[in-house]
Coordinates of C-alpha atoms in Angstrom, one line a residue:
M1 CA 31.9 8.4 67.6
S2 CA 35.7 8.8 67.2
L3 CA 37.8 7.7 70.1
L4 CA 39.5 11.1 69.9
A5 CA 36.3 13.1 70.2
P6 CA 34.8 14.2 73.5
P7 CA 32.6 11.6 75.1
D8 CA 29.5 13.9 75.1
D9 CA 28.5 17.5 75.4
R10 CA 29.4 17.7 79.1
R11 CA 31.4 20.8 80.1
F12 CA 33.9 21.1 82.9
S13 CA 35.0 24.2 84.6
P14 CA 38.1 26.0 83.3
R15 CA 40.0 25.1 86.5
T16 CA 39.3 21.4 86.0
V17 CA 40.4 21.6 82.4
Q18 CA 43.6 23.3 83.5
V19 CA 44.4 20.7 86.1
V20 CA 43.9 17.8 83.7
A21 CA 45.9 19.5 81.0
L22 CA 48.7 20.3 83.4
T23 CA 48.7 16.7 84.7
G24 CA 50.0 15.5 81.4
V25 CA 52.5 18.4 81.1
A26 CA 53.9 17.4 84.5
C27 CA 54.3 13.8 83.4
S28 CA 56.3 14.8 80.3
S29 CA 58.8 16.9 82.3
F30 CA 59.0 14.6 85.3
T31 CA 62.3 13.0 84.5
I32 CA 64.4 15.8 82.8
T33 CA 66.3 17.1 85.9
V34 CA 66.9 13.8 87.7
L35 CA 67.9 12.2 84.5
S36 CA 70.6 14.8 84.0
A37 CA 71.9 13.9 87.4
A38 CA 72.1 10.2 86.5
L39 CA 74.1 10.5 83.3
A40 CA 77.2 8.9 84.7
T41 CA 75.2 6.1 86.3
I42 CA 73.4 5.4 83.0
A43 CA 76.6 5.5 81.0
A44 CA 78.2 2.9 83.3
D45 CA 75.1 0.6 83.2
L46 CA 75.0 0.6 79.4
N47 CA 78.8 0.4 78.9
S48 CA 78.9 3.8 77.2
S49 CA 80.5 7.2 77.7
V50 CA 79.0 10.2 79.3
S51 CA 79.5 12.2 76.1
V52 CA 77.3 9.7 74.2
I53 CA 74.7 9.5 77.0
T54 CA 74.3 13.2 77.1
W55 CA 72.2 12.6 74.0
V56 CA 69.5 11.2 76.4
I57 CA 69.0 14.9 77.2
A58 CA 70.1 16.6 74.0
G59 CA 68.2 14.2 71.7
P60 CA 64.8 14.9 73.2
L61 CA 65.5 18.6 73.3
L62 CA 66.3 18.4 69.5
A63 CA 63.0 16.5 69.0
F64 CA 61.1 19.3 70.8
A65 CA 62.8 22.0 68.8
V66 CA 62.0 20.2 65.5
F67 CA 58.5 18.9 66.2
T68 CA 56.9 21.6 68.4
P69 CA 56.2 24.0 65.4
M70 CA 54.7 21.0 63.5
A71 CA 52.7 19.9 66.4
G72 CA 51.3 23.4 66.9
K73 CA 50.3 23.6 63.3
L74 CA 48.7 20.1 63.4
G75 CA 46.7 21.2 66.5
D76 CA 45.4 24.2 64.6
L77 CA 44.4 22.0 61.7
Y78 CA 43.0 18.9 63.4
G79 CA 42.2 20.1 66.9
H80 CA 44.5 20.5 70.0
R81 CA 42.5 17.9 71.9
R82 CA 43.2 15.3 69.3
M83 CA 46.9 16.2 69.2
Y84 CA 47.2 16.1 73.0
L85 CA 45.7 12.6 73.1
I86 CA 47.7 11.2 70.3
G87 CA 50.9 12.8 71.6
F88 CA 50.5 11.5 75.1
A89 CA 49.4 8.0 74.1
G90 CA 52.6 7.7 71.9
A91 CA 54.8 9.2 74.6
A92 CA 53.4 6.8 77.2
V93 CA 54.1 3.8 75.1
F94 CA 57.7 4.8 74.2
S95 CA 58.4 6.0 77.8
L96 CA 57.6 2.5 79.0
M97 CA 59.8 1.1 76.3
T98 CA 62.7 3.2 77.5
S99 CA 62.8 1.2 80.7
F100 CA 63.8 -1.8 78.6
A101 CA 66.7 -0.2 76.7
T102 CA 69.6 -2.5 76.4
S103 CA 72.1 -0.1 74.7
A104 CA 72.9 3.6 74.6
F105 CA 71.6 3.7 71.0
M106 CA 68.3 2.1 71.9
L107 CA 67.9 4.4 75.0
I108 CA 68.5 7.5 73.0
A109 CA 66.4 6.5 70.0
V110 CA 63.3 5.6 72.2
R111 CA 63.7 8.7 74.2
V112 CA 63.8 10.9 71.1
I113 CA 60.7 9.2 69.7
A114 CA 58.9 9.5 73.1
Q115 CA 59.6 13.2 73.3
G116 CA 58.8 13.7 69.7
F117 CA 55.3 12.5 70.5
A118 CA 55.3 14.6 73.7
A119 CA 56.2 17.8 71.7
S120 CA 52.6 18.1 70.8
T121 CA 51.4 18.2 74.4
G122 CA 53.0 21.5 75.3
P123 CA 51.4 23.8 72.7
S124 CA 48.2 21.8 72.8
A125 CA 47.8 22.1 76.6
L126 CA 48.5 25.8 76.5
A127 CA 46.1 26.3 73.6
I128 CA 43.3 24.4 75.3
M129 CA 43.8 26.4 78.5
M130 CA 43.9 29.7 76.7
S131 CA 40.7 28.8 75.0
V132 CA 38.7 28.2 78.3
F133 CA 40.1 31.2 80.2
P134 CA 39.3 34.9 79.5
E135 CA 42.0 37.0 77.9
D136 CA 42.9 39.0 81.0
R137 CA 43.8 35.7 82.8
R138 CA 46.4 34.6 80.2
T139 CA 49.5 35.7 82.0
R140 CA 48.4 33.8 85.1
V141 CA 47.6 30.8 83.0
A142 CA 51.0 30.9 81.4
G143 CA 52.5 31.3 84.9
T144 CA 50.8 28.3 86.2
W145 CA 51.8 26.3 83.1
S146 CA 55.4 27.3 83.7
A147 CA 55.2 26.6 87.4
V148 CA 54.0 23.0 86.8
L149 CA 56.7 22.5 84.2
A150 CA 59.2 23.3 87.0
A151 CA 57.4 21.6 89.9
A152 CA 57.3 18.2 88.1
P153 CA 61.1 17.9 87.8
A154 CA 61.4 19.0 91.5
I155 CA 59.2 16.0 92.4
G156 CA 61.2 13.9 90.0
V157 CA 64.4 14.9 91.8
A158 CA 63.1 14.4 95.3
V159 CA 61.8 10.9 94.5
G160 CA 64.0 9.9 91.6
G161 CA 67.5 10.6 93.0
P162 CA 67.3 8.2 96.0
L163 CA 65.2 5.8 93.9
I164 CA 68.0 5.5 91.3
E165 CA 70.6 4.7 93.9
A166 CA 68.3 2.3 95.6
T167 CA 67.0 0.5 92.5
S168 CA 67.7 1.6 88.9
W169 CA 67.2 4.5 86.6
R170 CA 64.8 2.4 84.6
V171 CA 62.1 2.7 87.3
L172 CA 61.8 6.4 86.4
F173 CA 60.4 5.6 83.0
V174 CA 58.0 3.0 84.4
I175 CA 56.6 5.8 86.6
Q176 CA 56.6 8.3 83.8
G177 CA 54.9 6.0 81.3
S178 CA 52.3 4.9 83.9
G179 CA 51.5 8.6 84.8
M180 CA 51.1 9.5 81.1
A181 CA 48.6 6.6 80.6
V182 CA 46.5 8.1 83.5
A183 CA 46.9 11.6 82.0
V184 CA 45.5 10.3 78.6
A185 CA 42.5 8.7 80.3
L186 CA 41.7 11.9 82.2
A187 CA 42.2 14.1 79.1
W188 CA 39.9 12.0 77.0
F189 CA 37.1 12.5 79.6
V190 CA 37.6 16.2 80.4
L191 CA 39.4 18.2 77.7
P192 CA 37.2 20.1 75.3
A193 CA 37.5 20.2 71.6
T194 CA 39.0 23.3 70.0
D195 CA 38.3 25.1 66.8
R196 CA 40.0 23.7 63.6
R197 CA 41.2 25.4 60.5
E198 CA 39.7 23.0 58.0
D199 CA 40.5 25.3 55.1
H200 CA 44.2 25.0 55.7
T201 CA 46.6 22.2 54.7
F202 CA 49.7 20.9 56.5
D203 CA 53.0 22.1 55.1
V204 CA 54.9 18.8 54.6
V205 CA 57.8 20.3 52.6
G206 CA 58.3 23.1 55.0
S207 CA 58.4 20.7 57.9
F208 CA 61.0 18.6 56.2
L209 CA 63.2 21.6 55.4
L210 CA 62.9 23.0 59.0
A211 CA 63.7 19.6 60.6
I212 CA 66.9 19.1 58.5
G213 CA 67.9 22.7 59.0
I214 CA 67.5 22.7 62.8
G215 CA 68.5 19.1 63.3
S216 CA 71.8 19.2 61.4
L217 CA 72.9 22.4 63.3
L218 CA 72.1 20.9 66.7
V219 CA 73.9 17.6 65.9
A220 CA 76.9 19.5 64.6
I221 CA 77.2 21.6 67.7
N222 CA 76.8 18.6 70.0
R223 CA 79.4 16.5 68.2
G224 CA 81.8 19.4 67.6
V225 CA 83.8 18.9 70.8
P226 CA 84.0 15.1 71.0
L227 CA 84.7 14.6 67.3
G228 CA 86.5 17.8 66.5
W229 CA 85.2 20.8 64.6
D230 CA 87.1 19.6 61.5
H231 CA 85.4 16.2 61.5
P232 CA 83.6 15.6 58.1
W233 CA 80.2 15.0 59.8
V234 CA 80.4 18.1 61.8
I235 CA 81.4 20.2 58.8
V236 CA 78.5 18.6 56.8
G237 CA 76.1 19.6 59.5
L238 CA 77.3 23.2 59.7
I239 CA 77.1 23.6 55.9
T240 CA 73.7 21.8 55.6
S241 CA 71.9 23.8 58.2
P242 CA 72.0 27.3 56.7
I243 CA 71.2 25.8 53.2
F244 CA 68.0 24.1 54.5
V245 CA 67.1 27.0 56.7
L246 CA 67.3 29.5 53.8
A247 CA 65.4 27.0 51.6
F248 CA 62.7 26.9 54.3
L249 CA 62.5 30.7 54.5
Q250 CA 62.2 31.0 50.7
Y251 CA 59.6 28.2 50.5
E252 CA 57.4 29.5 53.3
Q253 CA 57.1 32.9 51.5
R254 CA 55.7 31.2 48.4
I255 CA 52.9 29.0 49.8
E256 CA 49.4 29.9 50.9
H257 CA 49.4 28.1 54.2
P258 CA 53.0 28.0 55.6
L259 CA 54.1 26.1 58.7
V260 CA 55.4 29.4 60.2
E261 CA 53.8 32.8 59.5
L262 CA 57.0 34.6 58.6
N263 CA 55.1 37.9 58.1
A264 CA 54.3 37.8 61.8
L265 CA 58.0 37.8 62.6
R266 CA 58.3 41.3 61.1
E267 CA 56.1 42.5 63.9
R268 CA 58.0 43.8 66.9
N269 CA 55.6 42.3 69.4
V270 CA 56.1 38.8 67.9
F271 CA 59.8 39.0 67.0
L272 CA 61.1 40.3 70.3
P273 CA 59.4 37.7 72.6
I274 CA 60.7 34.9 70.3
V275 CA 64.3 36.2 70.5
S276 CA 63.9 36.7 74.3
Q277 CA 62.7 33.1 74.6
I278 CA 65.7 31.8 72.7
F279 CA 68.3 33.7 74.8
L280 CA 66.4 32.7 78.0
N281 CA 66.0 29.0 77.3
G282 CA 69.4 28.4 75.7
P283 CA 71.5 29.2 78.7
Y284 CA 69.0 27.8 81.1
M285 CA 68.8 24.3 79.5
A286 CA 72.6 24.3 78.9
G287 CA 73.1 25.1 82.5
L288 CA 71.2 22.0 83.6
V289 CA 73.5 19.5 81.8
I290 CA 76.7 21.4 82.5
T291 CA 75.9 21.7 86.2
S292 CA 75.1 18.0 86.5
L293 CA 78.4 17.0 84.8
L294 CA 80.3 19.6 86.9
L295 CA 78.9 18.2 90.2
A296 CA 79.9 14.7 89.2
D297 CA 83.4 15.5 87.8
V298 CA 84.5 18.3 90.0
F299 CA 82.8 17.5 93.3
N300 CA 82.6 13.7 92.8
L301 CA 78.9 13.5 93.8
G302 CA 76.6 10.6 93.1
A303 CA 73.1 10.6 91.5
A304 CA 71.2 11.2 94.7
A305 CA 73.5 14.1 95.9
I306 CA 73.5 15.7 92.4
S307 CA 69.7 15.5 92.5
L308 CA 69.5 17.3 95.8
M309 CA 72.0 20.0 94.6
I310 CA 69.9 20.6 91.5
L311 CA 66.6 20.6 93.4
P312 CA 66.6 24.4 94.2
R313 CA 66.4 25.0 90.4
P314 CA 62.9 23.7 89.7
I315 CA 61.7 24.8 93.1
T316 CA 62.7 28.4 92.6
F317 CA 61.5 28.2 89.0
S318 CA 58.1 27.1 90.2
L319 CA 57.9 29.8 92.8
G320 CA 59.0 32.5 90.4
A321 CA 56.4 31.4 87.8
S322 CA 53.7 31.3 90.4
F323 CA 54.2 34.9 91.3
A324 CA 54.9 36.1 87.8
G325 CA 51.2 36.8 86.9
W326 CA 50.8 38.8 90.1
L327 CA 54.0 40.8 89.4
V328 CA 53.1 41.5 85.8
E329 CA 49.9 43.2 86.9
R330 CA 51.9 45.5 89.1
L331 CA 55.2 46.0 87.4
G332 CA 54.6 45.0 83.8
G333 CA 56.2 42.2 81.8
R334 CA 59.4 44.0 80.6
P335 CA 61.0 44.5 84.1
L336 CA 60.4 40.8 84.9
V337 CA 62.1 39.6 81.7
V338 CA 65.1 41.9 82.3
F339 CA 65.3 40.7 86.0
G340 CA 64.9 37.1 85.0
T341 CA 67.5 37.0 82.3
T342 CA 69.9 38.8 84.6
G343 CA 69.3 36.2 87.2
I344 CA 70.1 33.4 84.9
A345 CA 73.4 35.1 83.9
I346 CA 74.3 35.7 87.6
G347 CA 73.4 32.1 88.5
L348 CA 75.6 30.7 85.7
L349 CA 78.5 32.9 86.9
M350 CA 78.1 31.7 90.4
I351 CA 78.1 28.1 89.3
G352 CA 81.3 28.7 87.4
F353 CA 83.1 30.5 90.2
G354 CA 81.9 27.9 92.7
A355 CA 83.4 25.1 90.7
A356 CA 86.7 27.1 90.2
Q357 CA 86.9 27.8 93.9
D358 CA 85.7 24.4 95.0
E359 CA 82.8 26.1 96.9
L360 CA 79.8 23.8 96.7
W361 CA 77.4 26.2 98.4
M362 CA 78.1 28.8 95.7
V363 CA 77.1 26.3 93.0
G364 CA 73.8 25.5 94.9
F365 CA 73.1 29.2 95.3
G366 CA 73.7 29.8 91.6
V367 CA 71.4 27.0 90.7
G368 CA 68.6 28.5 92.7
I369 CA 69.1 32.0 91.3
Q370 CA 69.0 30.6 87.8
G371 CA 65.7 28.8 88.4
A372 CA 64.1 31.9 89.9
G373 CA 65.2 34.0 86.9
S374 CA 63.7 31.7 84.4
G375 CA 60.5 31.2 86.3
V376 CA 59.9 35.0 86.6
A377 CA 60.8 35.8 83.0
R378 CA 59.1 33.0 81.0
P379 CA 55.3 33.6 81.7
P380 CA 55.3 37.3 80.5
I381 CA 57.1 36.3 77.4
I382 CA 54.6 33.5 76.6
A383 CA 51.7 35.7 77.4
A384 CA 53.0 38.5 75.2
L385 CA 53.6 36.2 72.3
T386 CA 50.2 34.6 72.7
E387 CA 48.5 38.0 72.7
A388 CA 50.5 39.2 69.7
I389 CA 49.8 36.1 67.6
G390 CA 46.1 35.9 68.5
D391 CA 44.2 33.5 66.3
R392 CA 47.0 33.2 63.7

């Protein structure tokens, strides 16, 4: 019997499967908020600059953007249980290695690899949960998934901020790696196998084109300010990205089993949720890094204080996501998305005005509104996209 196959034919309840799947998801998002609060501390410890250390956040996000579509496709081909186990095992190993980083380059590289492995866990966990719950529960499942994604960073902030100041930022990755190891063991025992598309093949060329297209754009945008927009490497990235993205789009239309079903993007119920997700997540994740740096530079706060200031964000996100399923049943998904995106915009404006007026309370209030907005808006978008795509 394969080590990646279920141990036997025993079946667990959908709720048990959900808890185990979300345990791993929680471990993968445990450090993101508190890590952003500790950028200055990490930069000083590794004799680097904050602009370089921001890649500790930006690099893994880039890895998620590049590898998540590939991981979802591999899960369809080889089974989401298999991808979940492989992803978390790799992420656990490299998360533990992160705690031994001796330079900024090593820290960033190991973080990117760890999150590259972890990229498979998000779509796989969601696919497994969707497979064991009935269709009319999908919005609530997506809401619980989003709530856990937010609650884990809140725990990380509450525990990690004081822990960093008392010991070291390295302890965070020991905790994360150990938690992931436990999640892998539970997942092997509990998670069911999912259907596979054995008649399909993996699109290697498309994956390469997409990775270069997205990666070069994100690198160019990130390096544009510190290096200058006229720097050769930035210009190369900005030129390379559209070339490879266009090549990807052309190639995907010619092959039988593409990485991304481009025909589906022509459908309104698929295209609009994807666009909504982009405009929702972009400002939300950018706000995390910007707010952390702002609290350090403008208000001169340390890692523990920054962590406490950011804490309302994951808490309100989790609360909003928890109620999203209930609200969708009564109001529908569209009002929640409009309300949520408006909340993110208002939150960002409050953070900016608070910094300009030296009003710390306004920044904290804006952080909380931003979290609630994202928490309410994300579950209906995910549920709508899942329903529109179906088994494709």
